[in-house]
mmCIF file of C-alpha atoms in Angstrom:
data_model
loop_
_atom_site.group_PDB
_atom_site.id
_atom_site.type_symbol
_atom_site.label_atom_id
_atom_site.label_comp_id
_atom_site.label_asym_id
_atom_site.label_seq_id
_atom_site.Cartn_x
_atom_site.Cartn_y
_atom_site.Cartn_z
ATOM 1 C CA MET A 44 -1.831 -38.735 7.342
ATOM 2 C CA ARG A 45 1.679 -38.062 5.974
ATOM 3 C CA GLN A 46 3.517 -40.627 3.844
ATOM 4 C CA LEU A 47 6.303 -42.312 6.035
ATOM 5 C CA HIS A 48 9.565 -43.964 4.963
ATOM 6 C CA PHE A 49 8.157 -47.555 5.271
ATOM 7 C CA PRO A 50 6.792 -49.905 2.543
ATOM 8 C CA GLY A 51 3.187 -49.275 1.600
ATOM 9 C CA TYR A 52 1.058 -51.310 4.095
ATOM 10 C CA ARG A 53 -2.708 -51.541 4.260
ATOM 11 C CA PHE A 54 -4.505 -50.544 7.440
ATOM 12 C CA ARG A 55 -7.955 -51.049 8.854
ATOM 13 C CA THR A 56 -9.539 -47.758 9.705
ATOM 14 C CA LYS A 57 -12.933 -46.462 10.708
ATOM 15 C CA SER A 58 -14.600 -43.308 11.605
ATOM 16 C CA ILE A 59 -15.830 -42.886 15.144
ATOM 17 C CA GLU A 60 -17.532 -39.630 16.165
ATOM 18 C CA ASN A 61 -15.938 -37.764 13.186
ATOM 19 C CA SER A 62 -12.435 -38.939 14.051
ATOM 20 C CA THR A 63 -10.428 -41.575 12.204
ATOM 21 C CA HIS A 64 -9.238 -44.655 14.236
ATOM 22 C CA ILE A 65 -6.776 -47.268 13.228
ATOM 23 C CA PHE A 66 -6.730 -50.989 14.129
ATOM 24 C CA ASP A 67 -3.831 -52.201 16.220
ATOM 25 C CA PRO A 68 -3.165 -56.032 15.349
ATOM 26 C CA ILE A 69 -1.321 -56.494 18.600
ATOM 27 C CA ARG A 70 -3.780 -54.900 20.962
ATOM 28 C CA LYS A 71 -6.605 -56.029 18.848
ATOM 29 C CA LYS A 72 -8.678 -52.832 18.969
ATOM 30 C CA PHE A 73 -9.025 -49.399 17.234
ATOM 31 C CA PHE A 74 -7.087 -46.342 18.478
ATOM 32 C CA LEU A 75 -7.385 -42.633 17.592
ATOM 33 C CA LEU A 76 -5.215 -42.005 14.504
ATOM 34 C CA GLN A 77 -2.662 -39.462 15.707
ATOM 35 C CA PRO A 78 0.810 -38.930 14.292
ATOM 36 C CA GLU A 79 2.651 -41.090 16.739
ATOM 37 C CA GLU A 80 0.084 -43.916 16.376
ATOM 38 C CA TRP A 81 0.503 -43.717 12.674
ATOM 39 C CA VAL A 82 4.187 -44.309 13.100
ATOM 40 C CA ARG A 83 3.679 -47.036 15.605
ATOM 41 C CA GLN A 84 1.155 -48.960 13.265
ATOM 42 C CA HIS A 85 3.795 -48.714 10.493
ATOM 43 C CA VAL A 86 6.325 -50.151 12.762
ATOM 44 C CA LEU A 87 4.259 -53.119 13.709
ATOM 45 C CA GLN A 88 3.532 -53.812 10.009
ATOM 46 C CA PHE A 89 7.307 -53.503 9.353
ATOM 47 C CA LEU A 90 8.045 -56.056 12.074
ATOM 48 C CA ILE A 91 5.250 -58.419 10.980
ATOM 49 C CA GLN A 92 5.200 -58.224 7.263
ATOM 50 C CA THR A 93 8.743 -57.214 6.310
ATOM 51 C CA HIS A 94 10.742 -58.864 9.006
ATOM 52 C CA HIS A 95 8.412 -61.814 9.802
ATOM 53 C CA TYR A 96 8.293 -61.425 13.621
ATOM 54 C CA PRO A 97 5.364 -63.442 15.078
ATOM 55 C CA VAL A 98 2.581 -61.345 16.488
ATOM 56 C CA SER A 99 2.851 -63.515 19.568
ATOM 57 C CA LEU A 100 6.377 -62.080 20.301
ATOM 58 C CA ILE A 101 5.394 -58.320 20.101
ATOM 59 C CA ALA A 102 3.957 -56.063 22.831
ATOM 60 C CA VAL A 103 2.729 -52.562 22.418
ATOM 61 C CA GLU A 104 3.117 -49.829 25.071
ATOM 62 C CA LYS A 105 5.009 -52.140 27.441
ATOM 63 C CA HIS A 106 5.801 -50.764 30.849
ATOM 64 C CA ILE A 107 9.294 -51.401 32.375
ATOM 65 C CA ARG A 108 10.672 -50.258 35.580
ATOM 66 C CA VAL A 109 13.732 -47.873 35.490
ATOM 67 C CA ALA A 110 15.084 -46.602 38.810
ATOM 68 C CA GLN A 111 11.926 -47.128 40.819
ATOM 69 C CA THR A 112 9.894 -45.312 38.128
ATOM 70 C CA ASP A 113 7.557 -46.894 35.434
ATOM 71 C CA LYS A 114 8.418 -46.067 31.861
ATOM 72 C CA ARG A 115 6.714 -47.089 28.677
ATOM 73 C CA PHE A 116 8.314 -48.364 25.396
ATOM 74 C CA ASP A 117 6.207 -48.105 22.340
ATOM 75 C CA VAL A 118 6.978 -51.491 20.946
ATOM 76 C CA VAL A 119 8.821 -54.501 22.538
ATOM 77 C CA VAL A 120 9.839 -57.676 20.647
ATOM 78 C CA TYR A 121 10.620 -60.713 22.687
ATOM 79 C CA LYS A 122 12.779 -63.694 21.924
ATOM 80 C CA PRO A 123 10.947 -66.993 22.155
ATOM 81 C CA ASP A 124 12.490 -67.656 25.607
ATOM 82 C CA GLY A 125 10.750 -64.530 26.900
ATOM 83 C CA SER A 126 13.898 -62.175 27.141
ATOM 84 C CA ILE A 127 13.735 -58.838 25.309
ATOM 85 C CA PHE A 128 15.169 -58.832 21.765
ATOM 86 C CA LEU A 129 14.150 -55.368 20.462
ATOM 87 C CA LEU A 130 12.945 -52.123 21.985
ATOM 88 C CA ILE A 131 11.279 -49.495 19.636
ATOM 89 C CA GLU A 132 10.623 -45.875 20.559
ATOM 90 C CA CYS A 133 8.263 -44.184 18.222
ATOM 91 C CA LYS A 134 7.889 -40.418 17.841
ATOM 92 C CA ALA A 135 5.540 -38.288 15.689
ATOM 93 C CA PRO A 136 7.045 -37.348 12.302
ATOM 94 C CA GLU A 137 7.577 -33.793 13.426
ATOM 95 C CA VAL A 138 9.717 -34.846 16.401
ATOM 96 C CA PRO A 139 13.261 -35.263 15.311
ATOM 97 C CA ILE A 140 15.356 -38.333 16.393
ATOM 98 C CA THR A 141 18.048 -36.460 18.498
ATOM 99 C CA GLN A 142 20.630 -37.321 21.014
ATOM 100 C CA GLU A 143 17.995 -36.763 23.712
ATOM 101 C CA VAL A 144 15.758 -39.417 22.143
ATOM 102 C CA PHE A 145 18.759 -41.803 21.975
ATOM 103 C CA ASP A 146 19.660 -41.057 25.484
ATOM 104 C CA GLN A 147 16.065 -41.694 26.676
ATOM 105 C CA ALA A 148 15.965 -45.031 24.988
ATOM 106 C CA ALA A 149 19.408 -46.019 26.396
ATOM 107 C CA ARG A 150 18.280 -45.187 29.943
ATOM 108 C CA TYR A 151 15.180 -47.203 29.557
ATOM 109 C CA ASN A 152 17.207 -50.023 28.313
ATOM 110 C CA LEU A 153 19.406 -50.226 31.378
ATOM 111 C CA SER A 154 16.612 -52.341 32.906
ATOM 112 C CA ALA A 155 15.330 -54.143 29.858
ATOM 113 C CA GLN A 156 18.767 -55.166 28.474
ATOM 114 C CA ALA A 157 17.489 -55.571 24.916
ATOM 115 C CA ASP A 158 19.908 -56.780 22.272
ATOM 116 C CA TRP A 159 18.653 -54.150 19.770
ATOM 117 C CA LEU A 160 17.054 -50.737 19.720
ATOM 118 C CA MET A 161 15.131 -48.915 17.092
ATOM 119 C CA LEU A 162 14.206 -45.052 17.120
ATOM 120 C CA THR A 163 11.877 -43.827 14.556
ATOM 121 C CA ASN A 164 9.686 -40.870 13.732
ATOM 122 C CA GLY A 165 8.496 -42.644 10.512
ATOM 123 C CA LEU A 166 10.838 -40.541 8.398
ATOM 124 C CA THR A 167 14.281 -41.271 10.104
ATOM 125 C CA HIS A 168 15.009 -44.776 11.488
ATOM 126 C CA VAL A 169 17.935 -45.425 13.756
ATOM 127 C CA TYR A 170 19.005 -49.014 14.527
ATOM 128 C CA TYR A 171 21.528 -50.119 16.899
ATOM 129 C CA SER A 172 22.770 -53.297 18.543
ATOM 130 C CA ILE A 173 24.182 -53.451 22.130
ATOM 131 C CA ASP A 174 27.151 -55.449 23.107
ATOM 132 C CA TYR A 175 26.977 -55.857 26.973
ATOM 133 C CA VAL A 176 30.381 -57.275 27.291
ATOM 134 C CA THR A 177 32.268 -54.366 25.716
ATOM 135 C CA LYS A 178 29.522 -51.928 26.757
ATOM 136 C CA LYS A 179 29.239 -50.466 23.188
ATOM 137 C CA CYS A 180 26.389 -49.913 20.756
ATOM 138 C CA LYS A 181 26.865 -50.373 17.059
ATOM 139 C CA PHE A 182 24.738 -48.483 14.677
ATOM 140 C CA VAL A 183 23.595 -50.686 11.735
ATOM 141 C CA PRO A 184 21.526 -49.939 8.520
ATOM 142 C CA GLU A 185 18.743 -52.372 9.506
ATOM 143 C CA ILE A 186 17.442 -54.686 12.221
ATOM 144 C CA PRO A 187 17.640 -58.368 11.610
ATOM 145 C CA ALA A 188 14.729 -60.349 10.311
ATOM 146 C CA PHE A 189 13.139 -62.909 12.643
ATOM 147 C CA SER A 190 15.069 -66.068 13.165
ATOM 148 C CA PRO A 191 13.581 -68.749 15.474
#
């Protein structure tokens, strides 16, 4: 798999029927190693190892309801009180982070009301916080580290 713009993390992999699978520490099972899954697993390690978010506050492929339709976010990080702190949308490295990706995440967040969003294809990372009082988002260079 392609080198991504994340620190060098170690991953558990195994071969199943001539295909490589990678272990997901949140879902606690192996998944077929495809480009978007490679990005998602880097994001999980980024959250756990680099930003020290507890595994217990992270969900993968979380379904949310948007305008009577079920949508799925790749990664959701909760606050200790159960509200949503961070939503993360992962794309494969060959998929650019465009205005369309930003708009998709913003639409999904109408229901979730997360404080932060992260969009990544593993090569480009976009982070922004949302102020619901002023109804503005602020692009920032990094998401905050976990703070209980």
